[in-house]
PDB file of C-alpha atoms and ligand atoms in Angstrom:
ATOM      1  CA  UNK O   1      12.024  -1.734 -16.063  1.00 49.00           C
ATOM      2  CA  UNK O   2       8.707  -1.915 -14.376  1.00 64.00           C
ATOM      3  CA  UNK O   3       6.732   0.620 -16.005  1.00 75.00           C
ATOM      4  CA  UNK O   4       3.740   1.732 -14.471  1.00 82.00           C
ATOM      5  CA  UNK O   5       1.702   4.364 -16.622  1.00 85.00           C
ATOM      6  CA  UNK O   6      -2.323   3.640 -15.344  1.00 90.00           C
ATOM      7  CA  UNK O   7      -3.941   7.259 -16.844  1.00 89.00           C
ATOM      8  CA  UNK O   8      -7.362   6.352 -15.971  1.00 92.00           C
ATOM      9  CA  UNK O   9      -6.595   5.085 -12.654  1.00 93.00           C
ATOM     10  CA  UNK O  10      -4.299   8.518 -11.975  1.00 95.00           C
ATOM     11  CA  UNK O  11      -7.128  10.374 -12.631  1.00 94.00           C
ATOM     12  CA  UNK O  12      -9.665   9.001 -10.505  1.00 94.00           C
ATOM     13  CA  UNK O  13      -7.714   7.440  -7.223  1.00 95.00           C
ATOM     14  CA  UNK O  14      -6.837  11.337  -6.125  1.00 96.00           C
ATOM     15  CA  UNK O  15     -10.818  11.716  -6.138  1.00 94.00           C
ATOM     16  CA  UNK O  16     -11.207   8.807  -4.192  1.00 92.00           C
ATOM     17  CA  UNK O  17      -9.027   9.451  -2.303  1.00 94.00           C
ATOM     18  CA  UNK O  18      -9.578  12.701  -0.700  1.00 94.00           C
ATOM     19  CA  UNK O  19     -13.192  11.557  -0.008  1.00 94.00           C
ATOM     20  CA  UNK O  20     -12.245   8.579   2.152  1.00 93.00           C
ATOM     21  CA  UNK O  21     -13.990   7.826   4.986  1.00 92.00           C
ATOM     22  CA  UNK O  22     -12.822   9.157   8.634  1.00 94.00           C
ATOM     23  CA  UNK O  23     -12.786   5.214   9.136  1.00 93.00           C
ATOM     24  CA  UNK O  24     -10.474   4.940   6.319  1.00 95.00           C
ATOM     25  CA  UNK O  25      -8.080   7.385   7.878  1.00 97.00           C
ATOM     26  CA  UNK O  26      -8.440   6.205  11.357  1.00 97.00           C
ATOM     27  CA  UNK O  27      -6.987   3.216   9.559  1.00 98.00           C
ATOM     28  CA  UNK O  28      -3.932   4.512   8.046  1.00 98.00           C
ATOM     29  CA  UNK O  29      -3.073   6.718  11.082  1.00 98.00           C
ATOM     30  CA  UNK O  30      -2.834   3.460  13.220  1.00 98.00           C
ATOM     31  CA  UNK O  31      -0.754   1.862  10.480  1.00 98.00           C
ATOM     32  CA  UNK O  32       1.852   4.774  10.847  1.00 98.00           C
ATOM     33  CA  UNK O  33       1.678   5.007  14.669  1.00 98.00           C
ATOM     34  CA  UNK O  34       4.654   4.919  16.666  1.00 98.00           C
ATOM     35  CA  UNK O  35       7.121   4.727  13.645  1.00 98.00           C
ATOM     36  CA  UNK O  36      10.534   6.660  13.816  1.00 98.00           C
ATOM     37  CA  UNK O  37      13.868   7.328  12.213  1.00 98.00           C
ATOM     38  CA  UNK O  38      14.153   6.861   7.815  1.00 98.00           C
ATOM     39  CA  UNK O  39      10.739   5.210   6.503  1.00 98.00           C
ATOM     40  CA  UNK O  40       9.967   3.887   2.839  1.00 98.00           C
ATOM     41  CA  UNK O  41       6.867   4.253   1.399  1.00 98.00           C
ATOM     42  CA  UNK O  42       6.201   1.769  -1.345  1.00 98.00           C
ATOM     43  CA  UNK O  43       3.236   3.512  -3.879  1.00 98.00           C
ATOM     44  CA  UNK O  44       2.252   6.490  -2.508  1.00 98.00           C
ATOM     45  CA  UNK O  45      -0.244   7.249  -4.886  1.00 98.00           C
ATOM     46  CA  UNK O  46      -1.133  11.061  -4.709  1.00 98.00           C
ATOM     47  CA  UNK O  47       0.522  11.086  -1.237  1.00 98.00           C
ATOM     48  CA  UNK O  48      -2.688  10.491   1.044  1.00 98.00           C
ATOM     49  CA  UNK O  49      -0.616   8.975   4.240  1.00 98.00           C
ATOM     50  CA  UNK O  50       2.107  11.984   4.582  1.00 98.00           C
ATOM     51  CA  UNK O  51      -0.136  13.666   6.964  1.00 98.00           C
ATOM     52  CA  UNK O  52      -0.421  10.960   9.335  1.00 98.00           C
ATOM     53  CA  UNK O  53       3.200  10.272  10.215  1.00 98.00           C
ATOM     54  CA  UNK O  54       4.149  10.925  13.545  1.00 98.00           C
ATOM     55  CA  UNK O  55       6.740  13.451  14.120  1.00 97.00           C
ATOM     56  CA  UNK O  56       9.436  10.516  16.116  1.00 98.00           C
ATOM     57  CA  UNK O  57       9.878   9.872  11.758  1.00 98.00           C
ATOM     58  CA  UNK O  58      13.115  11.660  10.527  1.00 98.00           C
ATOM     59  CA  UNK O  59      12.883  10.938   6.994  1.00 98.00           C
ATOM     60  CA  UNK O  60      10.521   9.085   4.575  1.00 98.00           C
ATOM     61  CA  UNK O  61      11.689   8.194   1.037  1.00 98.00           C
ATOM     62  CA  UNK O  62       8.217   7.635  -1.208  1.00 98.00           C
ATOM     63  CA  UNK O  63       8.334   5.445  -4.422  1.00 98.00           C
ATOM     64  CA  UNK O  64       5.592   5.981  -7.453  1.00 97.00           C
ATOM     65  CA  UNK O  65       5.887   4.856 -10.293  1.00 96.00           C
ATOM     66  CA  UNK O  66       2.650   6.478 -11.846  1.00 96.00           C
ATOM     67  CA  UNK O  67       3.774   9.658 -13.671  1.00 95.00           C
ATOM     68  CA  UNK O  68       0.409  11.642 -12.862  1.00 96.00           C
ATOM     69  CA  UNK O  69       0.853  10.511  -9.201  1.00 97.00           C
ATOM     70  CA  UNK O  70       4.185  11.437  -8.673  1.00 97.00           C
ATOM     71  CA  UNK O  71       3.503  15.134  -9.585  1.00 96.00           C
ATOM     72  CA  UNK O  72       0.519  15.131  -6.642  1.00 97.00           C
ATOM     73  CA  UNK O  73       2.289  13.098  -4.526  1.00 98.00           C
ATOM     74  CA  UNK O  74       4.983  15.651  -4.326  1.00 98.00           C
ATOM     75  CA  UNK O  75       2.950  18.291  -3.782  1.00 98.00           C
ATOM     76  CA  UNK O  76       1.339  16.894  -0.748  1.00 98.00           C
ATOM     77  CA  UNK O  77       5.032  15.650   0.175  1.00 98.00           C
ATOM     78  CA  UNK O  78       5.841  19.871   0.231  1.00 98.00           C
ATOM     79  CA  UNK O  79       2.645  19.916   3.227  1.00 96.00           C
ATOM     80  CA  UNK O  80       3.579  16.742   5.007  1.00 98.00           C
ATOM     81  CA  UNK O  81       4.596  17.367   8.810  1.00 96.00           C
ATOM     82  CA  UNK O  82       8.165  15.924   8.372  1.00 98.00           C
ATOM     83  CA  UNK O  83      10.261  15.359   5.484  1.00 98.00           C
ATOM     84  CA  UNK O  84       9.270  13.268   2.408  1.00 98.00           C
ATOM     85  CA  UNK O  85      11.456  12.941  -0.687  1.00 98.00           C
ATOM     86  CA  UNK O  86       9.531  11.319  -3.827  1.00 98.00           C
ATOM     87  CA  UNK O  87      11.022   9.038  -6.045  1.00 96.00           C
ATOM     88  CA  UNK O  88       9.491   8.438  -9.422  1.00 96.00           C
ATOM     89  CA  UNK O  89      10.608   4.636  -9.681  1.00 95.00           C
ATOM     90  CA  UNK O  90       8.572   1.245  -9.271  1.00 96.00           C
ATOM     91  CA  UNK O  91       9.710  -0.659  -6.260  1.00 96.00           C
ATOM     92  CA  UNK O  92      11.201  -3.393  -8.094  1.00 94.00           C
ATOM     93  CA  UNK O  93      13.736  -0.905  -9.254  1.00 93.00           C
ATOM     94  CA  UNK O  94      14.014   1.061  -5.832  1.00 94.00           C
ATOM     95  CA  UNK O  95      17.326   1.089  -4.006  1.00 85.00           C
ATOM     96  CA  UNK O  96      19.417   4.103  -2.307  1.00 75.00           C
ATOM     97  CA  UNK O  97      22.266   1.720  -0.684  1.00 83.00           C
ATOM     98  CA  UNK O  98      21.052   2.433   2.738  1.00 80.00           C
ATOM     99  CA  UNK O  99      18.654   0.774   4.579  1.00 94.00           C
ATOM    100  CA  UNK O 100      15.529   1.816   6.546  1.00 98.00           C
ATOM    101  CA  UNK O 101      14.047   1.249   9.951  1.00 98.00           C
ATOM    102  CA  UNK O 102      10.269   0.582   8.379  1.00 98.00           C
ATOM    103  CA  UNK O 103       8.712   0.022   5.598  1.00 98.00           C
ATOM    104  CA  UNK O 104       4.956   1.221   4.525  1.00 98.00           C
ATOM    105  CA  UNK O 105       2.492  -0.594   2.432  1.00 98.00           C
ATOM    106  CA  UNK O 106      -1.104   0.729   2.313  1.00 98.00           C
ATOM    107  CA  UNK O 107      -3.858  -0.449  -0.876  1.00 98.00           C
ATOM    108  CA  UNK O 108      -0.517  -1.052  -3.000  1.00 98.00           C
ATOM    109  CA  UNK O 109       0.613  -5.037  -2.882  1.00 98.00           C
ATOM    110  CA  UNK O 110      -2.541  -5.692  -4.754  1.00 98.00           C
ATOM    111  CA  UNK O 111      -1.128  -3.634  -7.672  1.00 97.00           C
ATOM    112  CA  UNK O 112       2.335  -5.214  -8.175  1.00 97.00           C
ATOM    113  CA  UNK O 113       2.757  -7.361 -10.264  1.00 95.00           C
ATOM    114  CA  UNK O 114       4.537 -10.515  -8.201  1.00 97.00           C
ATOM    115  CA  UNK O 115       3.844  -9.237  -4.488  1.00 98.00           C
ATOM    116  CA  UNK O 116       6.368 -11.563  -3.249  1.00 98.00           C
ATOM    117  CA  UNK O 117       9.239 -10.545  -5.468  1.00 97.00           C
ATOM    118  CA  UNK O 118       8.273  -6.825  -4.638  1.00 98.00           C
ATOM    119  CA  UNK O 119       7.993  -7.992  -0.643  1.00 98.00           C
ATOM    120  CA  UNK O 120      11.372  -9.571  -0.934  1.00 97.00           C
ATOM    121  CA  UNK O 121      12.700  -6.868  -2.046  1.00 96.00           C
ATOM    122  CA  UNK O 122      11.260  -4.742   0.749  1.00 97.00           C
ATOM    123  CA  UNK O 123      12.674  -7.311   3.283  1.00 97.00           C
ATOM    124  CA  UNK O 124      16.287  -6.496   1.728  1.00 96.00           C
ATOM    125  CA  UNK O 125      15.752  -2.633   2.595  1.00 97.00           C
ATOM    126  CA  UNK O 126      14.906  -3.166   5.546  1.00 98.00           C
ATOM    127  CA  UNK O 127      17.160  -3.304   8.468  1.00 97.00           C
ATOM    128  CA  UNK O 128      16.970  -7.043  10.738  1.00 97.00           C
ATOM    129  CA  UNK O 129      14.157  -6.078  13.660  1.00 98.00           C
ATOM    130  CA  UNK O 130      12.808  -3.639  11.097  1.00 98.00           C
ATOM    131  CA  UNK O 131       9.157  -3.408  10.581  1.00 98.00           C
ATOM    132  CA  UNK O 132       6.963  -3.725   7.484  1.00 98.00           C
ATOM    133  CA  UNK O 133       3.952  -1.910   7.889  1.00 99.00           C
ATOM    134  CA  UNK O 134       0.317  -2.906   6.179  1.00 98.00           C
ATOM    135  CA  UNK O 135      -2.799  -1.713   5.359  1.00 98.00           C
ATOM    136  CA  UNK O 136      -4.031  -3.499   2.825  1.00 98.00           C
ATOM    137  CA  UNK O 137      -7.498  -4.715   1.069  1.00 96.00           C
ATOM    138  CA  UNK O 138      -7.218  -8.637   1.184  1.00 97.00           C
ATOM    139  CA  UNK O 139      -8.809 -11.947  -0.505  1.00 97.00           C
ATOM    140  CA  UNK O 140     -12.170 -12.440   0.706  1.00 95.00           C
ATOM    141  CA  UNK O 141     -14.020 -15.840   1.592  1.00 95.00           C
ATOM    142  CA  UNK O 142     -17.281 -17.172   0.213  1.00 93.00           C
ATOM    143  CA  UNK O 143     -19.440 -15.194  -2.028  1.00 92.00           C
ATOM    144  CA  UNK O 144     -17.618 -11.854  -1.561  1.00 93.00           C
ATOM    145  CA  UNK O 145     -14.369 -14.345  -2.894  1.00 96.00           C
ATOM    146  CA  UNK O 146     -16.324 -15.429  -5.870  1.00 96.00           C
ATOM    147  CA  UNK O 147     -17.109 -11.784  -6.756  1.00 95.00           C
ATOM    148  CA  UNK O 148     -13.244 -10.970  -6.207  1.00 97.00           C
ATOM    149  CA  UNK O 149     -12.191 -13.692  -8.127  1.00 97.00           C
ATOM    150  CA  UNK O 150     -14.750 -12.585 -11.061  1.00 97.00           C
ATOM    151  CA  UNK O 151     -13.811  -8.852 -10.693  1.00 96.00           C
ATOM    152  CA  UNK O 152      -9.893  -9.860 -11.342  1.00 97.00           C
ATOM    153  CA  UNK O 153     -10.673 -12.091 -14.209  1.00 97.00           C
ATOM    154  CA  UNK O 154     -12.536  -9.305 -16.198  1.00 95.00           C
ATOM    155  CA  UNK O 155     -12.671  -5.391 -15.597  1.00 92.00           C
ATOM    156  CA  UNK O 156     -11.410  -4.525 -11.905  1.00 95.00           C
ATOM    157  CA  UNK O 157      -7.501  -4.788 -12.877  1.00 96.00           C
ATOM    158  CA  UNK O 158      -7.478  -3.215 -16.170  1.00 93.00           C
ATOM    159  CA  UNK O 159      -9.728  -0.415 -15.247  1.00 93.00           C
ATOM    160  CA  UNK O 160      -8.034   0.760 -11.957  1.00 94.00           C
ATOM    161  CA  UNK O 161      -3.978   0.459 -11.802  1.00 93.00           C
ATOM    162  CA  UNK O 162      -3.708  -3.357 -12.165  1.00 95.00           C
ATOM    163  CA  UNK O 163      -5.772  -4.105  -8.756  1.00 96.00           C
ATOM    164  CA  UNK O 164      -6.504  -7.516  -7.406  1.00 97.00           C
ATOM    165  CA  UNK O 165      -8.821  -7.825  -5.126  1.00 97.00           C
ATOM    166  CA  UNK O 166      -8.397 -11.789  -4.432  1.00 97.00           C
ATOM    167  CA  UNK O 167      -4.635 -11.931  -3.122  1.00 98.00           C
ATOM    168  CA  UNK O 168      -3.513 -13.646  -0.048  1.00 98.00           C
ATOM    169  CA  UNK O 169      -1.120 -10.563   0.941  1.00 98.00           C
ATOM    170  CA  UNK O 170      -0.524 -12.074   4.623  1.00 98.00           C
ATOM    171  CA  UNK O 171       0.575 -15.511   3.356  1.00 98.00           C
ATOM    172  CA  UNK O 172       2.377 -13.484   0.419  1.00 98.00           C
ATOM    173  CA  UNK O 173       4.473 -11.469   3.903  1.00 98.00           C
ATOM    174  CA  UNK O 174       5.648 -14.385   5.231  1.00 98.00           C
ATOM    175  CA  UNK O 175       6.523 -16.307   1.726  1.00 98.00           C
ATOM    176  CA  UNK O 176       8.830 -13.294   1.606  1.00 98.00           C
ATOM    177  CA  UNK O 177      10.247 -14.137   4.739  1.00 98.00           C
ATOM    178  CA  UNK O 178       8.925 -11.692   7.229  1.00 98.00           C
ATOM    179  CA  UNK O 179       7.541 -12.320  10.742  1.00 98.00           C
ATOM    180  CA  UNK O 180       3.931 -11.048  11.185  1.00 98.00           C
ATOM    181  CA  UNK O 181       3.622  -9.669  15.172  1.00 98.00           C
ATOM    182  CA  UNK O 182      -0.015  -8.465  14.549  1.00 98.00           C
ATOM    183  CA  UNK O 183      -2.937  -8.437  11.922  1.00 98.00           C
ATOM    184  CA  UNK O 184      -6.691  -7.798  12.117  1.00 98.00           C
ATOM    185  CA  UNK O 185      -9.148  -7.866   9.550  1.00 97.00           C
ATOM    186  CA  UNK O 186     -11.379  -4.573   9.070  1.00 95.00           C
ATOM    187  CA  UNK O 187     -14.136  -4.095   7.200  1.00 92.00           C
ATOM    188  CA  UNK O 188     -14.346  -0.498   5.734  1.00 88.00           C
ATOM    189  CA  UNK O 189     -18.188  -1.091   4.521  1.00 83.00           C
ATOM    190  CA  UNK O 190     -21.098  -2.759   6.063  1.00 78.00           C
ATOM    191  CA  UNK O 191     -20.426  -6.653   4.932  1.00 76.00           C
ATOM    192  CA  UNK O 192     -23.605  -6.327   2.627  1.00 79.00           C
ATOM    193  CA  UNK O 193     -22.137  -3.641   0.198  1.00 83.00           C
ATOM    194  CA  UNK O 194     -20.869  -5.612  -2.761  1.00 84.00           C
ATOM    195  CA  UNK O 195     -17.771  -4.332  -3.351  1.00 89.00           C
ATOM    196  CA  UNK O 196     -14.819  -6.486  -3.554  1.00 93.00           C
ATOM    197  CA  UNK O 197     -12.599  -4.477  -1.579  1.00 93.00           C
ATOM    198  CA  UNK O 198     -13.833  -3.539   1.496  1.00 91.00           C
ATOM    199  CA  UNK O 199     -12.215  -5.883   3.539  1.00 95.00           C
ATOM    200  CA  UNK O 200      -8.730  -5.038   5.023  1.00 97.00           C
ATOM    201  CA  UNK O 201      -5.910  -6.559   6.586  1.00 98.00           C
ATOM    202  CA  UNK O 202      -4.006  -4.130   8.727  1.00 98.00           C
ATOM    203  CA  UNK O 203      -0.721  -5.142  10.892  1.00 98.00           C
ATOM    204  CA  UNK O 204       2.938  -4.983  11.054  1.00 98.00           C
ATOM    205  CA  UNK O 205       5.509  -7.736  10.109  1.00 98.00           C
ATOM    206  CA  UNK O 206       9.584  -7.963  11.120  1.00 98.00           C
ATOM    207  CA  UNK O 207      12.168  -8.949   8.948  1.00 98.00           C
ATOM    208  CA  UNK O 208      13.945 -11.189  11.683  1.00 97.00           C
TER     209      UNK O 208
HETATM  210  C1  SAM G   1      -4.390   2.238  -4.803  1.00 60.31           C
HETATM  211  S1  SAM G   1      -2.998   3.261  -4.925  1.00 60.31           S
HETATM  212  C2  SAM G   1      -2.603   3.509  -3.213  1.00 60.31           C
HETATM  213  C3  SAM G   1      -1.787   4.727  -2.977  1.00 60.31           C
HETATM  214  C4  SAM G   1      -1.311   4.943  -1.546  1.00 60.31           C
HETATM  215  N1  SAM G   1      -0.442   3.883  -1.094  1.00 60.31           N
HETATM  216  C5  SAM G   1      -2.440   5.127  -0.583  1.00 60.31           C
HETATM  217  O1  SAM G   1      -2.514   4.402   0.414  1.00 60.31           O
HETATM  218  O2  SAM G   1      -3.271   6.024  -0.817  1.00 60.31           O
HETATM  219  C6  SAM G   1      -1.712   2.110  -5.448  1.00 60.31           C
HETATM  220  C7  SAM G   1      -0.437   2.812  -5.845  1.00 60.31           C
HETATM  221  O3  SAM G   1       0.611   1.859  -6.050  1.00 60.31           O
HETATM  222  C8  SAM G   1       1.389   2.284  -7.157  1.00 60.31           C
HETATM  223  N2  SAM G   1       2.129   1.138  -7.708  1.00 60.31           N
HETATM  224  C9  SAM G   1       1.702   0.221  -8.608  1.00 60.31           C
HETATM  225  N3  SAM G   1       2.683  -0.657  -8.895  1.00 60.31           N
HETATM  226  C10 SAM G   1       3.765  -0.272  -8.153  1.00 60.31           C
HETATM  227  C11 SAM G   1       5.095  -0.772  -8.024  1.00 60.31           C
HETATM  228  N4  SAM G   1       5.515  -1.831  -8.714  1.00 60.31           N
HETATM  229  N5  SAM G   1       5.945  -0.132  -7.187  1.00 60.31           N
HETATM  230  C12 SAM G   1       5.524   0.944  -6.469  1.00 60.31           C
HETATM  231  N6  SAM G   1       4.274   1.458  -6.565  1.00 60.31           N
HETATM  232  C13 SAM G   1       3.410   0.854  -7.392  1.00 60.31           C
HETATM  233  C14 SAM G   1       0.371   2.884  -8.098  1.00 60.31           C
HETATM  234  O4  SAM G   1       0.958   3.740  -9.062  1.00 60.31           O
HETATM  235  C15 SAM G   1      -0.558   3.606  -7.139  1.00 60.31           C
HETATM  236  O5  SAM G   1      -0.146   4.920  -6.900  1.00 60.31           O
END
């Protein structure tokens, strides 16, 4: 059983994350764009992205793990614009016996523990043409890598939900045998600002 119990973290990501920036949003409403029929969300956190799915979705199932998280996320599931059921399990465990049109990712594969165990497990949920969705913060080069790679070595992970900020998610996607159509980088803070997460990989992969 993968449990995830991150108090600290629970507390302070809903803060976060109703203060993002309109960039930030922008963001996450173009990772949900133009998606229909039954959608998984893998780690919704305290439900940020229900608001942004269009209304083509019919139905999307949202796995957290985090206690805390689970109770907000369900709250903002009972606001969301179309119908989201909440499922308090990790996504290693995850699995209805159907399978979905998409899948959702967004500031979660850096939190798993094996991303491409998790991410071939996604690609088994998914139906063949189906799309995995990502927004995700991404490995860095040069001297913002350095600072990732000290940041996961000593307080970053252990301090907020088991985050690493130095992880090759797009070669991680097609280890687990998608197909990437699209991906851009974005930063969501001037370059200068030395935070190890501001840069973001955003696109949408195909299980063949
Ligand atoms: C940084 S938050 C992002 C939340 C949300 N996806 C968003 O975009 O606002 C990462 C979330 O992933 C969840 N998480 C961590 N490990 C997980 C796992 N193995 N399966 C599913 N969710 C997980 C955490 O509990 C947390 O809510």
């Amino acid at each position: 059983m993968a449990e995830v119990q991150n108090p600290f973290f629970a507390r302070v990501w809903p803060v976060f994350a109703a203060h993002e920036a309109e960039s930030v949003r922008a963001l996450r409403r173009e990772n949900l764009a133009g998606l229909s029929g039954r959608v998984l969300e893998v780690g919704a956190g305290s439900g940020t992205n229900f608001a942004y799915y269009p209304d083509t979705v019919m139905q999307v199932v949202a796995v957290e793990p985090e206690p805390r998280l689970v109770a907000k996320a369900r709250a903002a599931a009972a606001d969301a614009p179309i119908p989201v059921e909440v499922t308090s399990v990790a996504a290693e465990e995850f699995s209805d016996g159907e399978v979905f049109d998409a899948v959702v990712c967004s500031l979660v594969l850096c939190s798993v523990h094996d991303q491409v165990a998790v991410l071939r497990r996604l690609r088994a949920l998914l139906r063949p043409g189906g799309e995995l969705r990502f927004l995700e913060h991404i490995a860095s080069a040069g001297g913002r890598g350095r600072l990732q790679r000290l940041a996961d070595a000593t307080i970053w992970p252990r301090m907020l939900g088991n985050c690493h900020t130095h992880r090759d998610t797009e070669r991680s996607i097609v280890d687990a045998g998608f197909e990437i159509a699209e991906s851009r980088h974005e930063w969501t803070l001037p370059a200068w600002v030395p935070l190890p997460v501001s840069e973001l990989a955003l696109g949408r992969a195909r299980r063949p």
